[in-house]
mmCIF file of C-alpha atoms in Angstrom:
data_model
loop_
_atom_site.group_PDB
_atom_site.id
_atom_site.type_symbol
_atom_site.label_atom_id
_atom_site.label_comp_id
_atom_site.label_asym_id
_atom_site.label_seq_id
_atom_site.Cartn_x
_atom_site.Cartn_y
_atom_site.Cartn_z
ATOM 1 C CA MET T 1 -6.513 -19.590 3.382
ATOM 2 C CA THR T 2 -3.561 -21.856 4.229
ATOM 3 C CA VAL T 3 -0.510 -20.708 6.170
ATOM 4 C CA THR T 4 1.503 -20.774 2.943
ATOM 5 C CA GLY T 5 -1.205 -18.697 1.268
ATOM 6 C CA ILE T 6 -0.953 -16.080 4.014
ATOM 7 C CA ILE T 7 2.851 -16.037 3.753
ATOM 8 C CA SER T 8 2.526 -15.693 -0.021
ATOM 9 C CA ALA T 9 0.116 -12.754 0.287
ATOM 10 C CA ILE T 10 2.213 -10.749 2.753
ATOM 11 C CA GLY T 11 5.352 -11.514 0.748
ATOM 12 C CA ASN T 12 4.016 -9.868 -2.407
ATOM 13 C CA ASN T 13 5.461 -6.348 -2.207
ATOM 14 C CA SER T 14 3.525 -5.349 -5.326
ATOM 15 C CA SER T 15 0.220 -5.787 -3.482
ATOM 16 C CA ILE T 16 -1.420 -4.010 -0.546
ATOM 17 C CA TYR T 17 -1.272 -7.011 1.830
ATOM 18 C CA PRO T 18 2.159 -6.198 3.339
ATOM 19 C CA LEU T 19 0.907 -2.626 3.847
ATOM 20 C CA LEU T 20 -2.144 -3.943 5.694
ATOM 21 C CA VAL T 21 0.006 -6.030 8.023
ATOM 22 C CA ARG T 22 2.486 -3.253 8.719
ATOM 23 C CA ASP T 23 -0.045 -0.413 8.954
ATOM 24 C CA CYS T 24 -3.021 -1.876 10.825
ATOM 25 C CA GLY T 25 -1.350 -4.731 12.667
ATOM 26 C CA ILE T 26 1.921 -3.198 13.816
ATOM 27 C CA GLU T 27 2.586 0.436 12.915
ATOM 28 C CA VAL T 28 -0.578 2.181 14.145
ATOM 29 C CA PRO T 29 -0.821 0.683 17.666
ATOM 30 C CA THR T 30 2.946 1.102 18.164
ATOM 31 C CA LYS T 31 2.858 4.763 17.102
ATOM 32 C CA VAL T 32 -0.038 5.487 19.449
ATOM 33 C CA TYR T 33 1.865 3.921 22.348
ATOM 34 C CA LEU T 34 5.124 5.716 21.512
ATOM 35 C CA THR T 35 3.293 9.051 21.290
ATOM 36 C CA TYR T 36 1.853 8.373 24.741
ATOM 37 C CA LYS T 37 5.308 7.631 26.164
ATOM 38 C CA GLU T 38 7.095 10.521 24.418
ATOM 39 C CA ASN T 39 4.761 13.145 25.919
ATOM 40 C CA GLU T 40 4.687 11.732 29.458
ATOM 41 C CA ASN T 41 6.457 14.798 30.910
ATOM 42 C CA ASP T 42 3.242 16.780 30.546
ATOM 43 C CA LYS T 43 0.078 14.818 31.337
ATOM 44 C CA LYS T 44 -2.290 17.249 29.630
ATOM 45 C CA ILE T 45 -0.290 17.345 26.405
ATOM 46 C CA GLN T 46 0.169 13.568 26.663
ATOM 47 C CA LYS T 47 -3.578 13.034 26.781
ATOM 48 C CA LEU T 48 -4.307 15.311 23.817
ATOM 49 C CA ALA T 49 -1.350 14.097 21.727
ATOM 50 C CA THR T 50 -2.289 10.441 22.231
ATOM 51 C CA ARG T 51 -5.915 11.208 21.407
ATOM 52 C CA GLU T 52 -4.901 13.055 18.233
ATOM 53 C CA ARG T 53 -2.586 10.237 17.133
ATOM 54 C CA PHE T 54 -5.253 7.567 17.805
ATOM 55 C CA ILE T 55 -7.954 9.369 15.810
ATOM 56 C CA ASP T 56 -5.570 10.393 13.042
ATOM 57 C CA GLU T 57 -3.996 6.982 12.518
ATOM 58 C CA TYR T 58 -7.145 4.840 12.634
ATOM 59 C CA ILE T 59 -9.479 7.125 10.663
ATOM 60 C CA GLY T 60 -6.669 7.906 8.231
ATOM 61 C CA SER T 61 -5.969 4.199 7.690
ATOM 62 C CA ALA T 62 -9.656 3.482 7.088
ATOM 63 C CA ILE T 63 -9.852 6.193 4.408
ATOM 64 C CA TRP T 64 -6.444 5.219 2.969
ATOM 65 C CA LEU T 65 -7.442 1.565 2.592
ATOM 66 C CA GLY T 66 -11.110 1.958 1.711
ATOM 67 C CA GLY T 67 -11.208 5.230 -0.211
ATOM 68 C CA ILE T 68 -9.777 3.961 -3.499
ATOM 69 C CA PRO T 69 -12.085 0.906 -3.866
ATOM 70 C CA LEU T 70 -15.155 2.963 -2.915
ATOM 71 C CA VAL T 71 -14.447 5.849 -5.304
ATOM 72 C CA GLU T 72 -13.484 3.484 -8.130
ATOM 73 C CA TYR T 73 -16.665 1.451 -7.613
ATOM 74 C CA VAL T 74 -18.771 4.582 -8.097
ATOM 75 C CA ALA T 75 -16.616 5.764 -11.014
ATOM 76 C CA ASN T 76 -16.851 2.392 -12.772
ATOM 77 C CA LYS T 77 -20.642 2.521 -12.539
ATOM 78 C CA PHE T 78 -20.538 5.901 -14.253
ATOM 79 C CA ILE T 79 -18.148 4.670 -16.974
ATOM 80 C CA LYS T 80 -20.371 1.662 -17.675
ATOM 81 C CA ALA T 81 -23.369 3.975 -17.940
ATOM 82 C CA LYS T 82 -21.466 5.806 -20.683
ATOM 83 C CA GLY T 83 -21.205 2.532 -22.620
ATOM 84 C CA PHE T 84 -17.589 1.570 -21.892
ATOM 85 C CA ASN T 85 -15.996 -1.299 -19.988
ATOM 86 C CA PRO T 86 -13.712 0.296 -17.347
ATOM 87 C CA ASN T 87 -11.447 -2.778 -17.316
ATOM 88 C CA ILE T 88 -9.926 -2.071 -20.734
ATOM 89 C CA ASN T 89 -6.284 -1.111 -20.289
ATOM 90 C CA LEU T 90 -5.417 2.190 -21.951
ATOM 91 C CA LYS T 91 -2.020 0.839 -23.002
ATOM 92 C CA LEU T 92 -3.820 -1.276 -25.598
ATOM 93 C CA LEU T 93 -4.673 1.891 -27.529
ATOM 94 C CA LYS T 94 -1.047 1.935 -28.643
ATOM 95 C CA GLU T 95 -0.254 -1.046 -30.872
ATOM 96 C CA GLU T 96 2.729 -3.131 -29.748
ATOM 97 C CA GLU T 97 4.206 -6.444 -30.804
ATOM 98 C CA CYS T 98 1.493 -9.106 -30.515
ATOM 99 C CA GLN T 99 -0.943 -6.919 -28.567
ATOM 100 C CA GLY T 100 -2.970 -3.779 -29.022
ATOM 101 C CA LEU T 101 -6.558 -2.755 -29.704
ATOM 102 C CA GLU T 102 -6.712 -3.741 -33.373
ATOM 103 C CA TYR T 103 -4.476 -6.775 -32.910
ATOM 104 C CA ASN T 104 -6.579 -8.161 -30.035
ATOM 105 C CA ILE T 105 -9.837 -7.532 -31.895
ATOM 106 C CA LYS T 106 -8.653 -9.646 -34.818
ATOM 107 C CA LYS T 107 -7.092 -12.393 -32.704
ATOM 108 C CA PHE T 108 -9.891 -12.842 -30.160
ATOM 109 C CA GLU T 109 -12.964 -12.035 -32.259
ATOM 110 C CA LYS T 110 -14.109 -15.672 -32.273
ATOM 111 C CA LEU T 111 -12.448 -16.750 -29.034
ATOM 112 C CA ALA T 112 -13.855 -14.022 -26.770
ATOM 113 C CA PRO T 113 -16.607 -12.200 -28.698
ATOM 114 C CA GLU T 114 -18.099 -10.380 -25.682
ATOM 115 C CA ALA T 115 -14.748 -8.937 -24.629
ATOM 116 C CA VAL T 116 -13.990 -7.960 -28.234
ATOM 117 C CA GLU T 117 -17.277 -6.041 -28.401
ATOM 118 C CA ASP T 118 -15.985 -3.921 -25.535
ATOM 119 C CA LEU T 119 -12.802 -3.253 -27.519
ATOM 120 C CA LYS T 120 -14.701 -2.339 -30.689
ATOM 121 C CA LYS T 121 -16.400 0.518 -28.851
ATOM 122 C CA LEU T 122 -12.990 2.216 -28.690
ATOM 123 C CA THR T 123 -12.052 2.008 -32.358
ATOM 124 C CA GLY T 124 -13.085 5.581 -33.145
ATOM 125 C CA SER T 125 -10.848 8.507 -32.203
ATOM 126 C CA MET T 126 -13.698 10.285 -30.385
ATOM 127 C CA ALA T 127 -14.457 7.153 -28.358
ATOM 128 C CA LYS T 128 -10.781 6.771 -27.468
ATOM 129 C CA ASN T 129 -10.544 10.357 -26.252
ATOM 130 C CA THR T 130 -13.748 10.033 -24.244
ATOM 131 C CA TYR T 131 -12.537 6.819 -22.632
ATOM 132 C CA LYS T 132 -9.161 8.365 -21.797
ATOM 133 C CA THR T 133 -10.930 11.298 -20.172
ATOM 134 C CA LEU T 134 -13.195 9.011 -18.137
ATOM 135 C CA LEU T 135 -10.311 6.874 -16.858
ATOM 136 C CA GLY T 136 -8.276 9.987 -16.146
ATOM 137 C CA ALA T 137 -11.156 11.400 -14.140
ATOM 138 C CA ARG T 138 -11.460 8.084 -12.263
ATOM 139 C CA PHE T 139 -7.783 8.229 -11.327
ATOM 140 C CA LEU T 140 -8.058 11.821 -10.149
ATOM 141 C CA ALA T 141 -11.186 11.101 -8.121
ATOM 142 C CA ALA T 142 -9.690 7.962 -6.547
ATOM 143 C CA THR T 143 -6.584 9.856 -5.435
ATOM 144 C CA LEU T 144 -7.609 13.482 -4.912
ATOM 145 C CA ILE T 145 -10.693 12.738 -2.797
ATOM 146 C CA PRO T 146 -8.771 10.628 -0.225
ATOM 147 C CA ILE T 147 -5.917 13.179 -0.328
ATOM 148 C CA ALA T 148 -8.367 16.005 0.420
ATOM 149 C CA VAL T 149 -10.003 14.057 3.246
ATOM 150 C CA ILE T 150 -6.827 12.706 4.889
ATOM 151 C CA GLY T 151 -4.488 15.559 4.088
ATOM 152 C CA PHE T 152 -6.697 18.601 4.645
ATOM 153 C CA ILE T 153 -10.124 17.851 6.122
ATOM 154 C CA LEU T 154 -9.168 15.264 8.765
ATOM 155 C CA PRO T 155 -6.310 17.286 10.321
ATOM 156 C CA LYS T 156 -8.515 20.400 10.465
ATOM 157 C CA MET T 157 -11.201 18.362 12.240
ATOM 158 C CA ILE T 158 -8.643 16.962 14.675
ATOM 159 C CA PHE T 159 -7.140 20.401 15.306
ATOM 160 C CA ALA T 160 -10.613 21.847 15.932
ATOM 161 C CA SER T 161 -11.396 19.013 18.303
ATOM 162 C CA SER T 162 -8.111 19.531 20.175
ATOM 163 C CA ALA T 163 -8.710 23.284 20.316
ATOM 164 C CA LYS T 164 -12.070 22.607 21.921
ATOM 165 C CA LYS T 165 -10.426 20.274 24.432
ATOM 166 C CA ILE T 166 -7.783 22.895 25.228
ATOM 167 C CA ALA T 167 -10.481 25.530 25.717
ATOM 168 C CA GLU T 168 -12.361 23.172 28.031
ATOM 169 C CA MET T 169 -9.181 22.544 30.010
ATOM 170 C CA LYS T 170 -8.539 26.278 30.311
ATOM 171 C CA ASN T 171 -12.140 26.844 31.410
ATOM 172 C CA GLN T 172 -11.733 24.047 33.905
ATOM 173 C CA ASN T 173 -8.560 25.635 35.282
ATOM 174 C CA GLU T 174 -10.228 29.058 35.393
ATOM 175 C CA ASN T 175 -13.208 27.597 37.208
ATOM 176 C CA ARG T 176 -10.873 25.966 39.693
ATOM 177 C CA ARG T 177 -9.004 29.231 40.288
ATOM 178 C CA THR T 178 -12.326 31.083 40.760
ATOM 179 C CA SER T 179 -13.512 28.416 43.149
ATOM 180 C CA LEU T 180 -10.335 28.662 45.203
ATOM 181 C CA GLU T 181 -10.649 32.439 45.351
ATOM 182 C CA ILE T 182 -14.228 32.201 46.601
ATOM 183 C CA GLU T 183 -13.151 29.574 49.081
ATOM 184 C CA ARG T 184 -10.361 31.819 50.333
ATOM 185 C CA LYS T 185 -12.611 34.834 50.742
ATOM 186 C CA GLN T 186 -15.768 33.210 51.994
ATOM 187 C CA GLN T 187 -14.107 30.129 53.529
ATOM 188 C CA GLU T 188 -16.458 27.866 51.623
ATOM 189 C CA LYS T 189 -15.514 24.208 51.272
ATOM 190 C CA LYS T 190 -17.439 23.446 48.097
ATOM 191 C CA THR T 191 -15.512 22.968 44.845
ATOM 192 C CA LYS T 192 -16.661 23.157 41.285
ATOM 193 C CA GLU T 193 -15.899 20.264 38.876
ATOM 194 C CA THR T 194 -15.896 20.399 35.105
ATOM 195 C CA THR T 195 -15.993 17.342 32.766
ATOM 196 C CA PHE T 196 -15.167 17.077 28.990
ATOM 197 C CA THR T 197 -15.141 14.524 26.092
ATOM 198 C CA GLY T 198 -13.007 14.022 23.732
ATOM 199 C CA ASN T 199 1.805 8.585 -22.476
ATOM 200 C CA LEU T 200 1.184 9.999 -18.956
ATOM 201 C CA MET T 201 -2.601 9.571 -18.846
ATOM 202 C CA SER T 202 -2.549 5.857 -19.725
ATOM 203 C CA THR T 203 0.152 5.254 -17.136
ATOM 204 C CA LEU T 204 -1.737 7.095 -14.410
ATOM 205 C CA ALA T 205 -5.138 5.650 -15.295
ATOM 206 C CA ASN T 206 -3.774 2.107 -15.065
ATOM 207 C CA PHE T 207 -2.051 2.528 -11.723
ATOM 208 C CA SER T 208 -2.570 -0.404 -9.379
ATOM 209 C CA THR T 209 -4.294 0.114 -6.029
ATOM 210 C CA LYS T 210 -0.885 0.107 -4.323
ATOM 211 C CA GLU T 211 0.456 2.739 -6.722
ATOM 212 C CA LYS T 212 -2.594 4.913 -6.106
ATOM 213 C CA MET T 213 -1.998 4.567 -2.382
ATOM 214 C CA GLU T 214 1.524 5.876 -2.945
ATOM 215 C CA VAL T 215 0.086 8.924 -4.727
ATOM 216 C CA ILE T 216 -2.402 9.444 -1.903
ATOM 217 C CA ASP T 217 0.373 9.266 0.683
ATOM 218 C CA GLY T 218 2.360 11.886 -1.224
ATOM 219 C CA GLY T 219 -0.626 14.234 -1.428
ATOM 220 C CA TYR T 220 -1.624 13.476 2.131
ATOM 221 C CA ALA T 221 1.900 14.385 3.304
ATOM 222 C CA LEU T 222 1.720 17.694 1.453
ATOM 223 C CA GLY T 223 -1.699 18.408 2.952
ATOM 224 C CA ARG T 224 -0.492 17.710 6.474
ATOM 225 C CA ILE T 225 2.493 20.035 6.024
ATOM 226 C CA VAL T 226 0.306 22.828 4.616
ATOM 227 C CA THR T 227 -2.301 22.523 7.390
ATOM 228 C CA ALA T 228 0.216 22.207 10.241
ATOM 229 C CA ARG T 229 -0.374 24.553 13.158
ATOM 230 C CA LYS T 230 1.904 27.549 13.636
ATOM 231 C CA GLY T 231 3.149 28.654 17.024
ATOM 232 C CA PRO T 232 2.306 32.002 18.629
ATOM 233 C CA ASP T 233 5.718 33.214 17.455
ATOM 234 C CA GLY T 234 5.034 31.995 13.903
ATOM 235 C CA ASN T 235 7.267 28.908 14.123
ATOM 236 C CA ARG T 236 6.612 25.957 11.767
ATOM 237 C CA ASN T 237 7.818 23.250 14.119
ATOM 238 C CA GLU T 238 4.830 20.976 13.503
ATOM 239 C CA ALA T 239 5.284 21.236 9.719
ATOM 240 C CA LYS T 240 8.957 20.242 10.057
ATOM 241 C CA ASP T 241 8.021 17.384 12.377
ATOM 242 C CA ILE T 242 5.389 16.089 9.937
ATOM 243 C CA ALA T 243 7.679 16.458 6.897
ATOM 244 C CA PHE T 244 10.343 14.329 8.577
ATOM 245 C CA LYS T 245 7.816 11.680 9.573
ATOM 246 C CA MET T 246 6.101 11.481 6.168
ATOM 247 C CA ALA T 247 9.371 11.287 4.227
ATOM 248 C CA GLY T 248 10.471 8.367 6.392
ATOM 249 C CA MET T 249 7.068 6.713 6.156
ATOM 250 C CA MET T 250 6.999 6.904 2.336
ATOM 251 C CA TYR T 251 10.469 5.374 2.086
ATOM 252 C CA LEU T 252 9.874 2.597 4.623
ATOM 253 C CA ASN T 253 6.444 1.688 3.259
ATOM 254 C CA TYR T 254 7.164 1.614 -0.461
ATOM 255 C CA VAL T 255 10.915 1.473 -1.140
ATOM 256 C CA ALA T 256 12.612 -0.286 1.749
ATOM 257 C CA PRO T 257 10.584 -3.562 1.606
ATOM 258 C CA GLN T 258 11.518 -4.099 -2.049
ATOM 259 C CA GLN T 259 15.169 -3.292 -1.330
ATOM 260 C CA ILE T 260 15.162 -5.688 1.629
ATOM 261 C CA GLU T 261 13.551 -8.380 -0.533
ATOM 262 C CA LYS T 262 16.191 -7.982 -3.247
ATOM 263 C CA GLY T 263 18.953 -8.018 -0.657
ATOM 264 C CA LEU T 264 17.682 -11.204 0.997
ATOM 265 C CA ASN T 265 17.203 -12.933 -2.359
ATOM 266 C CA PHE T 266 20.719 -11.935 -3.448
ATOM 267 C CA PHE T 267 22.189 -13.165 -0.147
ATOM 268 C CA CYS T 268 20.455 -16.539 -0.407
ATOM 269 C CA LYS T 269 21.535 -16.960 -4.000
ATOM 270 C CA LYS T 270 25.186 -16.276 -3.155
ATOM 271 C CA VAL T 271 25.420 -18.107 0.169
ATOM 272 C CA PHE T 272 22.907 -20.954 -0.153
ATOM 273 C CA LYS T 273 22.912 -21.239 -3.956
ATOM 274 C CA LEU T 274 19.123 -20.892 -3.835
ATOM 275 C CA ASN T 275 16.866 -18.907 -6.138
ATOM 276 C CA THR T 276 14.218 -17.545 -3.786
ATOM 277 C CA ASN T 277 12.378 -15.427 -6.358
ATOM 278 C CA LEU T 278 9.528 -17.952 -6.660
ATOM 279 C CA ASP T 279 6.506 -17.789 -4.390
ATOM 280 C CA PRO T 280 6.057 -20.339 -1.542
ATOM 281 C CA LEU T 281 2.797 -21.513 -3.138
ATOM 282 C CA MET T 282 4.721 -22.731 -6.179
ATOM 283 C CA LEU T 283 7.460 -24.305 -4.094
ATOM 284 C CA GLU T 284 4.975 -26.506 -2.227
ATOM 285 C CA ASP T 285 2.967 -27.463 -5.351
ATOM 286 C CA LYS T 286 3.453 -31.214 -5.878
ATOM 287 C CA ASP T 287 2.478 -30.993 -9.556
ATOM 288 C CA PHE T 288 5.106 -28.317 -10.126
ATOM 289 C CA ILE T 289 7.805 -30.404 -8.397
ATOM 290 C CA ASN T 290 6.830 -33.607 -10.216
ATOM 291 C CA GLN T 291 6.799 -31.917 -13.617
ATOM 292 C CA ILE T 292 10.333 -30.680 -12.988
ATOM 293 C CA LYS T 293 11.486 -34.152 -11.863
ATOM 294 C CA GLU T 294 9.914 -35.841 -14.871
ATOM 295 C CA GLY T 295 11.025 -33.211 -17.358
ATOM 296 C CA LYS T 296 7.432 -32.390 -18.263
ATOM 297 C CA LEU T 297 7.334 -28.741 -17.197
ATOM 298 C CA GLN T 298 6.139 -26.656 -20.150
ATOM 299 C CA LEU T 299 7.540 -23.165 -20.646
ATOM 300 C CA PRO T 300 7.615 -20.643 -23.523
ATOM 301 C CA LYS T 301 10.430 -21.161 -26.051
ATOM 302 C CA SER T 302 11.918 -17.691 -25.576
ATOM 303 C CA ASP T 303 11.392 -14.312 -23.934
ATOM 304 C CA SER T 304 9.945 -12.701 -27.057
ATOM 305 C CA ALA T 305 6.449 -11.235 -26.871
ATOM 306 C CA LYS T 306 5.238 -13.626 -29.588
ATOM 307 C CA ASP T 307 6.532 -16.796 -27.914
ATOM 308 C CA LEU T 308 5.303 -15.756 -24.471
ATOM 309 C CA LEU T 309 1.794 -14.779 -25.575
ATOM 310 C CA ASP T 310 1.444 -17.689 -27.981
ATOM 311 C CA PHE T 311 2.329 -20.084 -25.175
ATOM 312 C CA VAL T 312 -0.216 -18.491 -22.846
ATOM 313 C CA ASP T 313 -2.929 -18.628 -25.512
ATOM 314 C CA ASN T 314 -2.149 -22.215 -26.595
ATOM 315 C CA ASN T 315 -1.512 -23.730 -23.147
ATOM 316 C CA PRO T 316 -4.121 -22.257 -20.807
ATOM 317 C CA LYS T 317 -3.999 -25.276 -18.455
ATOM 318 C CA SER T 318 -0.216 -25.300 -18.022
ATOM 319 C CA LEU T 319 1.307 -24.532 -14.627
ATOM 320 C CA PHE T 320 3.142 -21.579 -16.125
ATOM 321 C CA VAL T 321 -0.152 -19.988 -17.157
ATOM 322 C CA LYS T 322 -1.834 -20.988 -13.895
ATOM 323 C CA TYR T 323 0.734 -19.170 -11.791
ATOM 324 C CA ALA T 324 1.188 -16.306 -14.227
ATOM 325 C CA GLU T 325 -2.504 -15.576 -13.672
ATOM 326 C CA LYS T 326 -2.253 -16.205 -9.927
ATOM 327 C CA PHE T 327 0.489 -13.610 -9.585
ATOM 328 C CA GLU T 328 -1.231 -11.153 -11.956
ATOM 329 C CA LYS T 329 1.210 -11.381 -14.863
ATOM 330 C CA ILE T 330 -1.745 -12.105 -17.148
ATOM 331 C CA LYS T 331 -5.530 -12.028 -16.874
ATOM 332 C CA LEU T 332 -7.787 -14.837 -18.103
ATOM 333 C CA LEU T 333 -11.516 -14.974 -18.731
ATOM 334 C CA LYS T 334 -13.643 -17.639 -17.032
ATOM 335 C CA ASN T 335 -13.357 -19.897 -20.102
ATOM 336 C CA GLY T 336 -9.536 -19.847 -19.888
ATOM 337 C CA ILE T 337 -9.029 -17.439 -22.800
ATOM 338 C CA ARG T 338 -6.641 -14.551 -22.189
ATOM 339 C CA ASP T 339 -8.645 -11.370 -21.603
ATOM 340 C CA PRO T 340 -8.085 -9.214 -24.708
ATOM 341 C CA ARG T 341 -8.960 -6.103 -22.663
ATOM 342 C CA ALA T 342 -5.956 -6.601 -20.372
ATOM 343 C CA TYR T 343 -2.431 -5.438 -21.141
ATOM 344 C CA VAL T 344 0.448 -7.895 -20.599
ATOM 345 C CA ASN T 345 3.729 -6.570 -19.264
ATOM 346 C CA ILE T 346 6.075 -8.680 -21.397
ATOM 347 C CA LYS T 347 9.141 -7.823 -19.329
ATOM 348 C CA LYS T 348 7.588 -9.077 -16.079
ATOM 349 C CA LEU T 349 6.233 -12.209 -17.756
ATOM 350 C CA ALA T 350 9.693 -12.950 -19.188
ATOM 351 C CA GLU T 351 11.305 -12.453 -15.763
ATOM 352 C CA PHE T 352 8.792 -14.890 -14.279
ATOM 353 C CA LYS T 353 9.722 -17.478 -16.915
ATOM 354 C CA LYS T 354 13.442 -16.995 -16.228
ATOM 355 C CA ASP T 355 12.943 -17.493 -12.480
ATOM 356 C CA ILE T 356 11.147 -20.780 -13.133
ATOM 357 C CA GLU T 357 13.835 -21.931 -15.566
ATOM 358 C CA GLU T 358 16.616 -21.128 -13.098
ATOM 359 C CA PHE T 359 14.856 -22.902 -10.245
ATOM 360 C CA SER T 360 14.170 -25.937 -12.443
ATOM 361 C CA LYS T 361 17.801 -26.126 -13.556
ATOM 362 C CA ASN T 362 19.206 -25.780 -10.016
ATOM 363 C CA SER T 363 16.779 -28.272 -8.494
ATOM 364 C CA LEU T 364 17.579 -30.902 -11.139
ATOM 365 C CA SER T 365 21.288 -30.542 -10.411
ATOM 366 C CA SER T 366 20.652 -31.200 -6.710
ATOM 367 C CA LYS T 367 20.327 -34.625 -5.083
ATOM 368 C CA SER T 368 16.557 -34.324 -4.705
ATOM 369 C CA VAL T 369 14.177 -31.918 -6.429
ATOM 370 C CA LYS T 370 11.660 -32.332 -3.618
ATOM 371 C CA SER T 371 14.217 -31.598 -0.877
ATOM 372 C CA PHE T 372 15.588 -28.661 -2.852
ATOM 373 C CA ALA T 373 12.088 -27.193 -3.214
ATOM 374 C CA LYS T 374 11.343 -27.749 0.475
ATOM 375 C CA ARG T 375 14.571 -25.999 1.425
ATOM 376 C CA ALA T 376 13.874 -23.135 -0.954
ATOM 377 C CA LYS T 377 10.360 -22.752 0.462
ATOM 378 C CA GLY T 378 11.721 -22.609 4.020
ATOM 379 C CA VAL T 379 14.274 -19.957 3.136
ATOM 380 C CA LYS T 380 11.707 -17.942 1.136
ATOM 381 C CA THR T 381 9.247 -18.074 4.041
ATOM 382 C CA PHE T 382 11.968 -16.878 6.415
ATOM 383 C CA ASN T 383 12.827 -14.055 3.981
ATOM 384 C CA ILE T 384 9.215 -12.905 3.814
ATOM 385 C CA LEU T 385 8.736 -12.927 7.591
ATOM 386 C CA ALA T 386 12.116 -11.270 8.116
ATOM 387 C CA ASN T 387 11.205 -8.577 5.575
ATOM 388 C CA VAL T 388 7.845 -7.870 7.191
ATOM 389 C CA GLY T 389 9.381 -7.937 10.669
ATOM 390 C CA LEU T 390 12.326 -5.694 9.802
ATOM 391 C CA SER T 391 10.341 -3.172 7.748
ATOM 392 C CA SER T 392 7.636 -3.070 10.436
ATOM 393 C CA PHE T 393 10.243 -2.518 13.160
ATOM 394 C CA LEU T 394 11.833 0.298 11.162
ATOM 395 C CA LEU T 395 8.431 1.855 10.430
ATOM 396 C CA ALA T 396 6.684 1.398 13.764
ATOM 397 C CA TYR T 397 9.578 1.847 16.203
ATOM 398 C CA CYS T 398 12.713 3.301 14.604
ATOM 399 C CA LEU T 399 10.946 6.012 12.577
ATOM 400 C CA PRO T 400 8.997 7.425 15.562
ATOM 401 C CA LYS T 401 12.171 7.347 17.662
ATOM 402 C CA ALA T 402 14.069 9.165 14.897
ATOM 403 C CA GLN T 403 11.187 11.630 14.621
ATOM 404 C CA PHE T 404 11.301 12.325 18.368
ATOM 405 C CA ALA T 405 15.072 12.879 18.168
ATOM 406 C CA PHE T 406 14.559 15.238 15.226
ATOM 407 C CA ARG T 407 11.852 17.016 17.216
ATOM 408 C CA ARG T 408 14.187 17.546 20.178
ATOM 409 C CA LEU T 409 16.861 18.871 17.825
ATOM 410 C CA VAL T 410 14.486 21.336 16.128
ATOM 411 C CA THR T 411 12.267 22.406 19.025
ATOM 412 C CA GLY T 412 14.362 21.566 22.085
ATOM 413 C CA SER T 413 11.404 19.666 23.515
ATOM 414 C CA GLU T 414 10.006 16.122 23.433
ATOM 415 C CA LEU T 415 6.419 17.378 23.463
ATOM 416 C CA GLU T 416 4.100 17.258 20.431
ATOM 417 C CA PRO T 417 4.808 20.571 18.607
ATOM 418 C CA GLY T 418 1.279 20.871 17.220
ATOM 419 C CA ILE T 419 -0.269 20.723 20.693
ATOM 420 C CA VAL T 420 2.347 23.138 22.038
ATOM 421 C CA ASN T 421 1.678 25.484 19.117
ATOM 422 C CA ALA T 422 -2.024 25.329 19.903
ATOM 423 C CA ASN T 423 -1.213 27.297 23.091
ATOM 424 C CA MET T 424 -1.902 24.429 25.448
ATOM 425 C CA LYS T 425 -0.412 26.187 28.433
#
C-alpha cells in the first residue's frame, strides 16, 4: 500500500482503521505506562494495577477487533446452509425509489442472474421472516458474545488472577513475619523466600463492523461497571472510575474524530477556500485531474435516486463509479454490474457527487487544476494526521489524566480503586 493509501485508510472515520491506529498503536501502550506511573506511590499496587491494565487492554483489544469477524464468519456459514445469501441487505425488503427486492429482480434478472436467484429466495413472506430472524441472530451473536467476554468474563478472570496474586503476597508477608519471629527466638540466620507469577431489525442487522464495535463498547462498559469490585465498606469507587473512563472513551473514539474532521474541513474551506472532503487518493489521481482540466469528467445529472443509479448502471467504468465503489458508496460484482443484493444510500452517494462537483468547479477557477489538487491533497493529508494525532492524544493521554483527577476527587487517592477494594493491604 502506498503512503497516500495509508493516509486514506486512517482518514476514513467510517471504517475501523483509525480505531486500529489509535487503539493498538497509541492508546493501549500509553494507558499501560500511565497506569504504572499513577500508582508509583505503592509498589505492590503499582505492579498489580499495571499487570491488570496490560492484560485487560491487549486481550480486550484482540477480542474487540477479532470477535465480530470470527462470529460473523461462523454465522454466515450457518445462514448459507439454510439456503440464503447473508450479503443481501434487509433494507431491500422495503421497496424504495429505483431499488428494492422486486425492483432489483426485474432490473438485474438478465444482467446478474446468479445474484437475482439469491433475491428470489426471499420473495415469500415466510422466507423474508426467516431471513430477518437469521440476520438478527447474527447481529446479536456478533455483539453479545464479545460483550459477554470483554465486559463480564475477562474482568472476572483478571480479578481472580489479581486476588490470587494478593493472596500470594499476603502469604509471602506472613512467611516473612514467621521467619523473622523464628530468627528472633532461635537466632537463626536463614530466611524463607516465596515466588509468584502473574424498521429496527433491518437497521441493526446491517450495521457496519465499526457500528457493531460501538455497540460492543457500550455493552462492555456496562459489564465492567456491573462487575466492578466493591470495597470492604461497600463503596463503588471502581465502578465510578470505570464509568468515567468508558464514557470518555466512547466519545473520543466515535464522536470526537468526526467532529474534528468536520471542524478542520470547515476551517480549510473558509480560510484556504479549499474543499477537503475528497480523499487523498482521488486528489493524486492523474486521470481525475486531467478529466477535470479537459472537461471530460462524467457525473450524474442530478441528485435524484433515478439519475444517480442510472448513471452508476450505465457508466461502470467512469471515475465516479470507480471511487464510489472504492469508498463503499456502492457495491459492484466482478463483471462491473451493480450488486442487486446491496442497498445504496442515496443521500451519501449524492453528497459524494456534490463534493466532486464543488472541487471540480473550484479547481477550474484556479490558475492550475494540478496545483490546486496538489495543494488540496497536502491540506487533506495534514487534516487526517492532525485528526489522528489530536484524537489519539486526547484518548491516550488526556482521558487517563482526567480519569486520575476524577479518581482523586472521588476516592482521595491516586491508587487503582479496584486493587484497593480487593483488600491489597
